[in-house]
Tab-separated table of C-alpha atoms and ligand atoms in Angstrom:
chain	number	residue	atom	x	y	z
A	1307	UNK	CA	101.067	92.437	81.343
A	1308	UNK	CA	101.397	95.003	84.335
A	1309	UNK	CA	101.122	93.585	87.723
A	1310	UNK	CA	97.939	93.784	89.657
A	1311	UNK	CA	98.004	95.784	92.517
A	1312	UNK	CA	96.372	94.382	95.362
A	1313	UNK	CA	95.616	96.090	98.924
A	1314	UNK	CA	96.486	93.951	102.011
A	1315	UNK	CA	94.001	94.888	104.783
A	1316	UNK	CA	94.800	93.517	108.412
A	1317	UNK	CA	92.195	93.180	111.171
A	1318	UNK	CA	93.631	91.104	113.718
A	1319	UNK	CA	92.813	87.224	114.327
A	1320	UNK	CA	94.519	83.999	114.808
A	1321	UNK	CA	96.781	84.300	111.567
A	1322	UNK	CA	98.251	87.541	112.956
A	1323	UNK	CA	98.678	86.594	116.862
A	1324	UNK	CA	101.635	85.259	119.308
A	1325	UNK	CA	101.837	83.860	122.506
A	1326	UNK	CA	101.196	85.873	125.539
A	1327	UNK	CA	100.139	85.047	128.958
A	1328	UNK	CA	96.683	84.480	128.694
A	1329	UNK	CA	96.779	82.764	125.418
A	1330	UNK	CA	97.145	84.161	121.374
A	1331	UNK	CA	96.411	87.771	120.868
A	1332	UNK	CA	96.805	89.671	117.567
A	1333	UNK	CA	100.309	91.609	117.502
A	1334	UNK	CA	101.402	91.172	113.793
A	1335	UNK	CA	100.591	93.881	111.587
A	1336	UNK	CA	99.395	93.560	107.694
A	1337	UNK	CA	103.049	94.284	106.290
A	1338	UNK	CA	104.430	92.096	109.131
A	1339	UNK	CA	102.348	88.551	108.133
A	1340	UNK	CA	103.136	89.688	104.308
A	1341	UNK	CA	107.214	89.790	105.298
A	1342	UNK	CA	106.388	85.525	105.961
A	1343	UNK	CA	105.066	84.854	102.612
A	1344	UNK	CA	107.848	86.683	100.445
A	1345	UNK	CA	106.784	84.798	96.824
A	1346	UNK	CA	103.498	86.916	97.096
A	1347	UNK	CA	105.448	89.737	95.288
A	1348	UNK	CA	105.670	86.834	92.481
A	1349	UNK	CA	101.919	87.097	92.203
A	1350	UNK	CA	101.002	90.791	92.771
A	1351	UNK	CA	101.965	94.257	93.975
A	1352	UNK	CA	100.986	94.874	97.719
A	1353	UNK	CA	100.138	97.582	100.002
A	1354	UNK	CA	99.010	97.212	103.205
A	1355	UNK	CA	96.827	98.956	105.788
A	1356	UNK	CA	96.138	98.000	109.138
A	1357	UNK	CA	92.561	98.394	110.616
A	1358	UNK	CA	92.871	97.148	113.648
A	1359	UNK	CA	94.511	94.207	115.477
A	1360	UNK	CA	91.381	92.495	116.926
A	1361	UNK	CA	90.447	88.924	118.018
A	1362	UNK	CA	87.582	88.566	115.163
A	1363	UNK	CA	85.093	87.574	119.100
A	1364	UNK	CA	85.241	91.406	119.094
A	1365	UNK	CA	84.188	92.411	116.006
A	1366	UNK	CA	81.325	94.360	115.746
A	1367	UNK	CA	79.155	95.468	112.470
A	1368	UNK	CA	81.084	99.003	112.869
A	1369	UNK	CA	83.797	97.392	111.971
A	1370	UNK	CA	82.377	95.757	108.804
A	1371	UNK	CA	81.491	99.848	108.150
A	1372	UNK	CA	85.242	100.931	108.821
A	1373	UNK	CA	86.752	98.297	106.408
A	1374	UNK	CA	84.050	99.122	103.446
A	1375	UNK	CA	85.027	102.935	103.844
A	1376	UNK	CA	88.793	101.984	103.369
A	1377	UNK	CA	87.935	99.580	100.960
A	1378	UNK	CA	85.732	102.653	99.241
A	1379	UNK	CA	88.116	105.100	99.625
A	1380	UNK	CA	90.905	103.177	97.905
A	1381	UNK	CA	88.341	101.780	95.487
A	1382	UNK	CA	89.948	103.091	92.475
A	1383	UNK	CA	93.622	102.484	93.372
A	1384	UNK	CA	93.111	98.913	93.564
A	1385	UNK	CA	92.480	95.571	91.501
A	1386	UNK	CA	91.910	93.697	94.300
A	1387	UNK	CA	91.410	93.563	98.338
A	1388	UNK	CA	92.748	90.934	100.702
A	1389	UNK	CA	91.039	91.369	104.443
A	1390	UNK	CA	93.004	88.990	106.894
A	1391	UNK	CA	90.371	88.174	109.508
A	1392	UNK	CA	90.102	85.735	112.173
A	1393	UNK	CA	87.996	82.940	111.693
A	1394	UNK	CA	85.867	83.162	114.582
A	1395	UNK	CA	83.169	85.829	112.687
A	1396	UNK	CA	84.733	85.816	109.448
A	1397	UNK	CA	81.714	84.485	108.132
A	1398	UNK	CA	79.491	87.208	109.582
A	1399	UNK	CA	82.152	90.015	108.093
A	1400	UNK	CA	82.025	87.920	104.531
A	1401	UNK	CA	78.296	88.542	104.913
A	1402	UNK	CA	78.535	91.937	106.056
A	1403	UNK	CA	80.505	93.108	103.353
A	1404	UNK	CA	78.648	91.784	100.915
A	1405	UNK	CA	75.399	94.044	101.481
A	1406	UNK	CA	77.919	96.833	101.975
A	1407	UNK	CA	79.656	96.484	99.280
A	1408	UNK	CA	77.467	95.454	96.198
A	1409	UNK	CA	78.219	93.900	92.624
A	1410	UNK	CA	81.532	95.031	93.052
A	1411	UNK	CA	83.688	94.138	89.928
A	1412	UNK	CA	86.524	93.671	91.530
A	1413	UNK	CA	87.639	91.053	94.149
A	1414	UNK	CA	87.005	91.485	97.602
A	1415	UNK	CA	88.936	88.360	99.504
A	1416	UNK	CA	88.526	87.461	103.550
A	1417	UNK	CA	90.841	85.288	104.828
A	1418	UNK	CA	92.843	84.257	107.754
A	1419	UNK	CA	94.025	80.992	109.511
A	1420	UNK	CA	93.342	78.328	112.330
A	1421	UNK	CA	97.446	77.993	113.392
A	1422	UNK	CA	99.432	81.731	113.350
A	1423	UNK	CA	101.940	82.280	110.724
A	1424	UNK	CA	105.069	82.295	113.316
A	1425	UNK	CA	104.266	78.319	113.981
A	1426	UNK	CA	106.010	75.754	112.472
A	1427	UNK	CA	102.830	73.490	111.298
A	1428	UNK	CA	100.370	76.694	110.311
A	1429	UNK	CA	97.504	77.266	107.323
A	1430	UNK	CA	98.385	81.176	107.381
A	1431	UNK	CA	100.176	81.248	104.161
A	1432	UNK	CA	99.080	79.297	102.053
A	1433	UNK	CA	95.420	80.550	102.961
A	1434	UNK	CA	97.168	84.551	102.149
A	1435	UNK	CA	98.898	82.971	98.808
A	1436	UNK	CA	95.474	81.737	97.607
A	1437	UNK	CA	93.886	84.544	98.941
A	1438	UNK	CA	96.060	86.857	96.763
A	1439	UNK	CA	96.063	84.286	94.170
A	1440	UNK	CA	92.276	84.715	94.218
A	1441	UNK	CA	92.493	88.933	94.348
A	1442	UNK	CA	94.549	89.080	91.293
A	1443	UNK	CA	92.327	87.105	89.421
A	1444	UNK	CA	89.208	87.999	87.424
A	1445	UNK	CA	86.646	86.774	89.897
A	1446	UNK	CA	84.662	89.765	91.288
A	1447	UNK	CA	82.643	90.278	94.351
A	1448	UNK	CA	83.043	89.451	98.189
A	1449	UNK	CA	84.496	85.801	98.722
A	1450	UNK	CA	85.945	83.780	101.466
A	1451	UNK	CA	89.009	81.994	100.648
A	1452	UNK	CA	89.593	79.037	103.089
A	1453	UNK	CA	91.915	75.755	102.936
A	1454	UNK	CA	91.800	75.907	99.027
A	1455	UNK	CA	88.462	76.896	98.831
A	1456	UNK	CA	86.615	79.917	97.245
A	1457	UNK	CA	83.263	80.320	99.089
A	1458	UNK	CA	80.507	83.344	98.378
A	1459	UNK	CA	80.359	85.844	101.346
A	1460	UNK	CA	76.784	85.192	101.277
A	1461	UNK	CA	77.148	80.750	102.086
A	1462	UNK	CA	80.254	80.991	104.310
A	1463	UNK	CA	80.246	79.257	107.624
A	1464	UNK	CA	83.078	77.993	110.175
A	1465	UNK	CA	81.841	74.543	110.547
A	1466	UNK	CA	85.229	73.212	111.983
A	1467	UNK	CA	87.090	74.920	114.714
A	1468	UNK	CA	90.579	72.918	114.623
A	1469	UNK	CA	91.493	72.059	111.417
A	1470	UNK	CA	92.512	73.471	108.731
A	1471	UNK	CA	89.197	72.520	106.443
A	1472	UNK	CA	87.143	75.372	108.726
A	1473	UNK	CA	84.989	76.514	106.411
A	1474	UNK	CA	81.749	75.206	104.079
A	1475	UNK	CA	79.302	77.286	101.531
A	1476	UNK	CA	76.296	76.427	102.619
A	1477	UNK	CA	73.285	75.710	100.427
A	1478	UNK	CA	75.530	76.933	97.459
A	1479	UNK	CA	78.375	75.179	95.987
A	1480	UNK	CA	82.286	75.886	96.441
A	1481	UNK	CA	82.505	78.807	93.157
A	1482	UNK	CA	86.151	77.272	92.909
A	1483	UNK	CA	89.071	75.925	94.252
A	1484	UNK	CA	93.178	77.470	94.438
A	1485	UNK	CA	95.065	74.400	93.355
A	1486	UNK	CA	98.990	74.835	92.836
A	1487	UNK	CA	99.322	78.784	92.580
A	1488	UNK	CA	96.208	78.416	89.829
A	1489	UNK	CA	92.044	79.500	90.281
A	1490	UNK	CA	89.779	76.593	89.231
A	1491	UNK	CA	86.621	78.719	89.046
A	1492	UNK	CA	83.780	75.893	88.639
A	1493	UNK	CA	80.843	78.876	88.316
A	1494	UNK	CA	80.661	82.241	86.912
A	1495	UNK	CA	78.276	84.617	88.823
A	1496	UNK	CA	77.038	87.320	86.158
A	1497	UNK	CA	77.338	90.597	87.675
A	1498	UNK	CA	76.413	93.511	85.424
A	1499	UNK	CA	75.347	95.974	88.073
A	1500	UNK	CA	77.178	99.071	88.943
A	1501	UNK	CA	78.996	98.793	92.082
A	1502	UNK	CA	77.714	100.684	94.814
A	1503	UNK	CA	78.919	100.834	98.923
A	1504	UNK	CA	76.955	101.392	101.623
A	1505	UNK	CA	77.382	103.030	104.729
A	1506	UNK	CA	74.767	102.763	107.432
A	1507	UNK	CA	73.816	99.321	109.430
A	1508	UNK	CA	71.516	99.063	112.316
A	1509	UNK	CA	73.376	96.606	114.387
A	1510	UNK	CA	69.967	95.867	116.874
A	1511	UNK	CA	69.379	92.594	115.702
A	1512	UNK	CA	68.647	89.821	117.841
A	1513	UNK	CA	69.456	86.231	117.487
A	1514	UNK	CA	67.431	83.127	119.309
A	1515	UNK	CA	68.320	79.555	119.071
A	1516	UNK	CA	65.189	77.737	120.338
A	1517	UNK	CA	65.553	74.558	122.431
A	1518	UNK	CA	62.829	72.379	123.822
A	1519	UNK	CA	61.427	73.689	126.219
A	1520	UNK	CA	62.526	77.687	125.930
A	1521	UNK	CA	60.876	80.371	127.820
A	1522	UNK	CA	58.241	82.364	125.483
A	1523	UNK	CA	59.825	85.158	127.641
A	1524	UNK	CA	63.217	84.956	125.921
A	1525	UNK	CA	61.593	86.409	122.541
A	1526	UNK	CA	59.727	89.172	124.752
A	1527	UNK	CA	63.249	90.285	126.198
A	1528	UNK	CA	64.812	90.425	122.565
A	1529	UNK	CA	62.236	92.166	120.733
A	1530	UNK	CA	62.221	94.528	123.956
A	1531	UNK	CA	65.959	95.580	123.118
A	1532	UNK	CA	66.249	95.055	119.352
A	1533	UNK	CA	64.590	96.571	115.646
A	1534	UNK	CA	64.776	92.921	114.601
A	1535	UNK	CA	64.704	88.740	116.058
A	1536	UNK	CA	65.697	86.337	114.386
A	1537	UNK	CA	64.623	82.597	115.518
A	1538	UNK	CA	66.175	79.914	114.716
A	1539	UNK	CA	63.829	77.233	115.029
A	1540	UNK	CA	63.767	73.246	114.618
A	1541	UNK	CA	63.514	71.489	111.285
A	1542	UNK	CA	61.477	73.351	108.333
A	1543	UNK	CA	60.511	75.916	110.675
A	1544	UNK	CA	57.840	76.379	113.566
A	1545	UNK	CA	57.301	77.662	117.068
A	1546	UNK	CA	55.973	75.942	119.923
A	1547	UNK	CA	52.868	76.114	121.801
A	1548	UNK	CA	52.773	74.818	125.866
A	1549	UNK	CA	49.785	75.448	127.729
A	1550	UNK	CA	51.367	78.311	130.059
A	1551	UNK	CA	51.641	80.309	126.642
A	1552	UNK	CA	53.089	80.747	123.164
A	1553	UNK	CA	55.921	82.613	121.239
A	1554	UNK	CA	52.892	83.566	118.921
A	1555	UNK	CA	51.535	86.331	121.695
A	1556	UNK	CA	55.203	87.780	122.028
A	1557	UNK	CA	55.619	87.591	118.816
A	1558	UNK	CA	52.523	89.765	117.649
A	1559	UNK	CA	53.152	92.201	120.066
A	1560	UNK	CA	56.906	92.979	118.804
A	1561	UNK	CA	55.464	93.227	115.161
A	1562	UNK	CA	52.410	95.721	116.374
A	1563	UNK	CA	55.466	97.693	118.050
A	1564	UNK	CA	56.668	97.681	114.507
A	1565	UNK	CA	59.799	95.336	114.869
A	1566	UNK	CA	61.312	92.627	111.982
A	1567	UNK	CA	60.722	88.786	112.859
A	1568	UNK	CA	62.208	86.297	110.849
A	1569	UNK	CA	62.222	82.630	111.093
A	1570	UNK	CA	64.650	80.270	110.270
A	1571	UNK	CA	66.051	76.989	110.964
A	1572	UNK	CA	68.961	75.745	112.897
A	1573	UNK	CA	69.798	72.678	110.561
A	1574	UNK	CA	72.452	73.424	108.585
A	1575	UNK	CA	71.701	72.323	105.347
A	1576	UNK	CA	68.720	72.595	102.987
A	1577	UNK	CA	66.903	76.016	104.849
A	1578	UNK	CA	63.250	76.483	105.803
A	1579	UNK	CA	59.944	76.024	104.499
A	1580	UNK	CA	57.186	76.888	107.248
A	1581	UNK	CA	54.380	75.639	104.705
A	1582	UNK	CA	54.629	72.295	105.560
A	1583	UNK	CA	53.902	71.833	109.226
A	1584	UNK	CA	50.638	73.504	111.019
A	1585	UNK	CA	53.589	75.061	114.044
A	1586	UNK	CA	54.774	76.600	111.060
A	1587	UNK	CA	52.062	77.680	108.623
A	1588	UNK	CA	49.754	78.977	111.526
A	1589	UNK	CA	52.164	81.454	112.132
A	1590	UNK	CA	53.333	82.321	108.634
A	1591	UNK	CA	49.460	83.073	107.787
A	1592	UNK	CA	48.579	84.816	110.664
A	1593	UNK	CA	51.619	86.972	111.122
A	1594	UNK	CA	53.651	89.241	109.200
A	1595	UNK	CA	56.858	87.411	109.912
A	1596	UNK	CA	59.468	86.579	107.288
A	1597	UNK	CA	61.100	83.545	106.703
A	1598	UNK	CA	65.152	82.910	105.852
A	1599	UNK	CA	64.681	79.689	103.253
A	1600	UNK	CA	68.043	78.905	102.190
A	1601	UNK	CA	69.982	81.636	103.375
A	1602	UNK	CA	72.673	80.938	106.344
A	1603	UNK	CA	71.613	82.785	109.725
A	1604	UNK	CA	74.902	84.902	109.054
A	1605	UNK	CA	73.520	86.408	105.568
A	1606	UNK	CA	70.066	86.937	107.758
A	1607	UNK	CA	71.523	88.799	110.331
A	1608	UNK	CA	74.245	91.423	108.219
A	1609	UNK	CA	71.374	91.742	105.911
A	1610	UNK	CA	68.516	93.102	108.517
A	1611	UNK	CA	71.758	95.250	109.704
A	1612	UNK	CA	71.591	96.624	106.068
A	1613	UNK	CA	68.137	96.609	105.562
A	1614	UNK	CA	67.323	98.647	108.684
A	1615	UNK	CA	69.833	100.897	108.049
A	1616	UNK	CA	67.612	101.913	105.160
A	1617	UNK	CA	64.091	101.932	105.673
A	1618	UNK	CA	61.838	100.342	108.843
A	1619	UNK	CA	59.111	100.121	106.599
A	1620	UNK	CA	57.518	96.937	106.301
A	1621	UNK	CA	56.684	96.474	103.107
A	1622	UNK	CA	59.870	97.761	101.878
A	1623	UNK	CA	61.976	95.767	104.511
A	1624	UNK	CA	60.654	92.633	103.214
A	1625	UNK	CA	60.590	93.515	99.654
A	1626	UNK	CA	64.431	93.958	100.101
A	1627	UNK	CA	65.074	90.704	102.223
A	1628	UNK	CA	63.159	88.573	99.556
A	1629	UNK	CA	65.817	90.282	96.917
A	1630	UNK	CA	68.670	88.143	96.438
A	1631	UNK	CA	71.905	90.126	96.876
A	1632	UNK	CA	75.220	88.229	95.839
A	1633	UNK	CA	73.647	85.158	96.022
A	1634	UNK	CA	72.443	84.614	99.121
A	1635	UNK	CA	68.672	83.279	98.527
A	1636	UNK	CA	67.570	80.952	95.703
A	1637	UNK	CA	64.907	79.108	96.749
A	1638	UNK	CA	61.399	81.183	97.390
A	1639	UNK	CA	59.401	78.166	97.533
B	1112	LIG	N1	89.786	83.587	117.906
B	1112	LIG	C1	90.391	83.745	116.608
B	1112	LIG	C2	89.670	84.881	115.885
B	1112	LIG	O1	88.617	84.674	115.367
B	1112	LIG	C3	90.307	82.490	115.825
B	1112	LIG	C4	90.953	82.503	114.470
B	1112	LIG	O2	91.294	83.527	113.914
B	1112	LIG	O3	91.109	81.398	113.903
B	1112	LIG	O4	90.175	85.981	115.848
């Protein structure tokens, strides 16, 4: 059987970076982290293309655009992609590429590492073995590959920030493991769609994390600047009320100005349901709000990027958010 050919595509991040004055910076190109990890040429044929040489803190969504477009433009020379990322916002790039790049057939891998390649003790390549392990294989679609673990670029989140186990799928299970050089793939996504890329985002999305106590102001001064706020609220979901005001007044007056509002929780697991409590409910029927359920706030905010890249019409912006796209919503309770 011919080799697969698989497309190496380096971005910068902690698995590419040395030690400089001020602390690790990305130097190492894509064809310099794959001279490390010689064996790969045991598993596939590699070309590589360098992006950019970023720490992943300064990644922005036109990034996510510029590695779809090379992705799309070497669509068809390609049976696989490997994106080395740092792991800072790799999670928010999964996510970003998988509304820009939909039902694609063919695997689409992020990875990267906590310790650089160059160090003695360092994740880097086995996480790029696995990776490419996991791009040569017949799994399809956008996927994070982590520590062993093959996560959907929908659930990914950086829930450790030293070790080597960084990443978890969040309110979805693992869809396999790499184990010795093999791919245990525990579930089988169907995905009979045509594959089709995307290329406009509107990065003006807001993100609050509430805390007891917040200003009602802080949700004025976002929906002042952005097409879209996101809050992540407490529990199931629900905003508070003091008696010198409420986040429902600022709220209203960002959706009469025609802006998104979703709501969602900041507990990790198990996602919202703003039914259950009056703070949530009261706002839920008296607004035109959305609400994330068991999406991660990562999939929330790449897919208002995408969605408002589209259309700012309401009923079509939340017709498309309520559409699950690789996975990333189940529940609609
Ligand atoms: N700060 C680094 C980055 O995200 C961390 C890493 O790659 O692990 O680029």
């Amino acid at each position: 059987m011919e080799r697969k050919r698989i497309l190496l595509i380096g971005t910068g991040g902690t698995i590419a970076s040395e030690m400089g004055d001020n602390g690790l910076k990305p130097e190492l190109t894509s064809s310099q982290l794959l001279k490390y990890v010689p064996d790969i040429s045991g598993i596939c044929a590699v070309d590589c293309l360098q992006l950019f040489s970023l720490d992943s803190t300064n990644i922005r969504p036109e990034h996510w655009l510029r590695i779809a477009k090379a992705i799309q433009e070497c669509y068809g020379q390609y049976d696989g992609f490997v994106v080395s990322h740092g792991t800072d916002t790799m999670a928010y790039t999964a996510a970003g590429l998988s509304y820009l790049v939909q039902n694609s057939q063919k695997p689409i891998v992020l990875t990267g590492a906590q310790k650089p390649i160059g160090y003695e003790t360092t994740d880097s390549k086995q996480n790029l073995r696995d990776a490419f392990t996991v791009a040569a294989s017949d799994m399809s679609g956008v996927l994070l590959v982590f520590n062993g673990k093959v996560i959907m670029g929908t659930r990914a989140r950086k829930t450790r920030s030293k070790s080597f186990e960084a990443f978890s799928s969040i309110n979805y299970p693992i869809i396999g493991m790499v184990q010795d050089g093999r791919v245990i793939q525990y579930i089988r996504p169907k995905n009979c769609l045509p594959t089709r890329f995307y290329e406009a985002l509107d990065p003006k999305v807001s993100l609050l994390k509430l805390a007891p106590g917040i200003d009602c102001g802080a949700a004025e001064y976002f929906l002042g600047r952005s097409s879209a706020l996101i809050i992540e609220s407490f529990g199931v979901g629900g905003l508070p009320v003091y008696e010198t005001g409420s986040f429902y007044e600022a709220i209203k007056r960002g959706l009469d100005a025609g802006k998104t509002v979703v709501l969602t929780t900041q507990v990790e697991n198990e996602g919202s349901d703003l039914s259950v409590y009056h703070v949530g409910n009261s706002i839920k029927q008296n607004l035109p709000i959305l609400e994330a359920y068991d999406m991660t706030t990562e999939a929330v905010i790449a897919k208002l990027m995408w969605i408002l890249g589209q259309t700012t019409e309401r009923v079509q912006v939340a017709e498309l958010f309520y559409t699950p796209i690789a996975w990333d919503i189940l529940s609609l309770f």
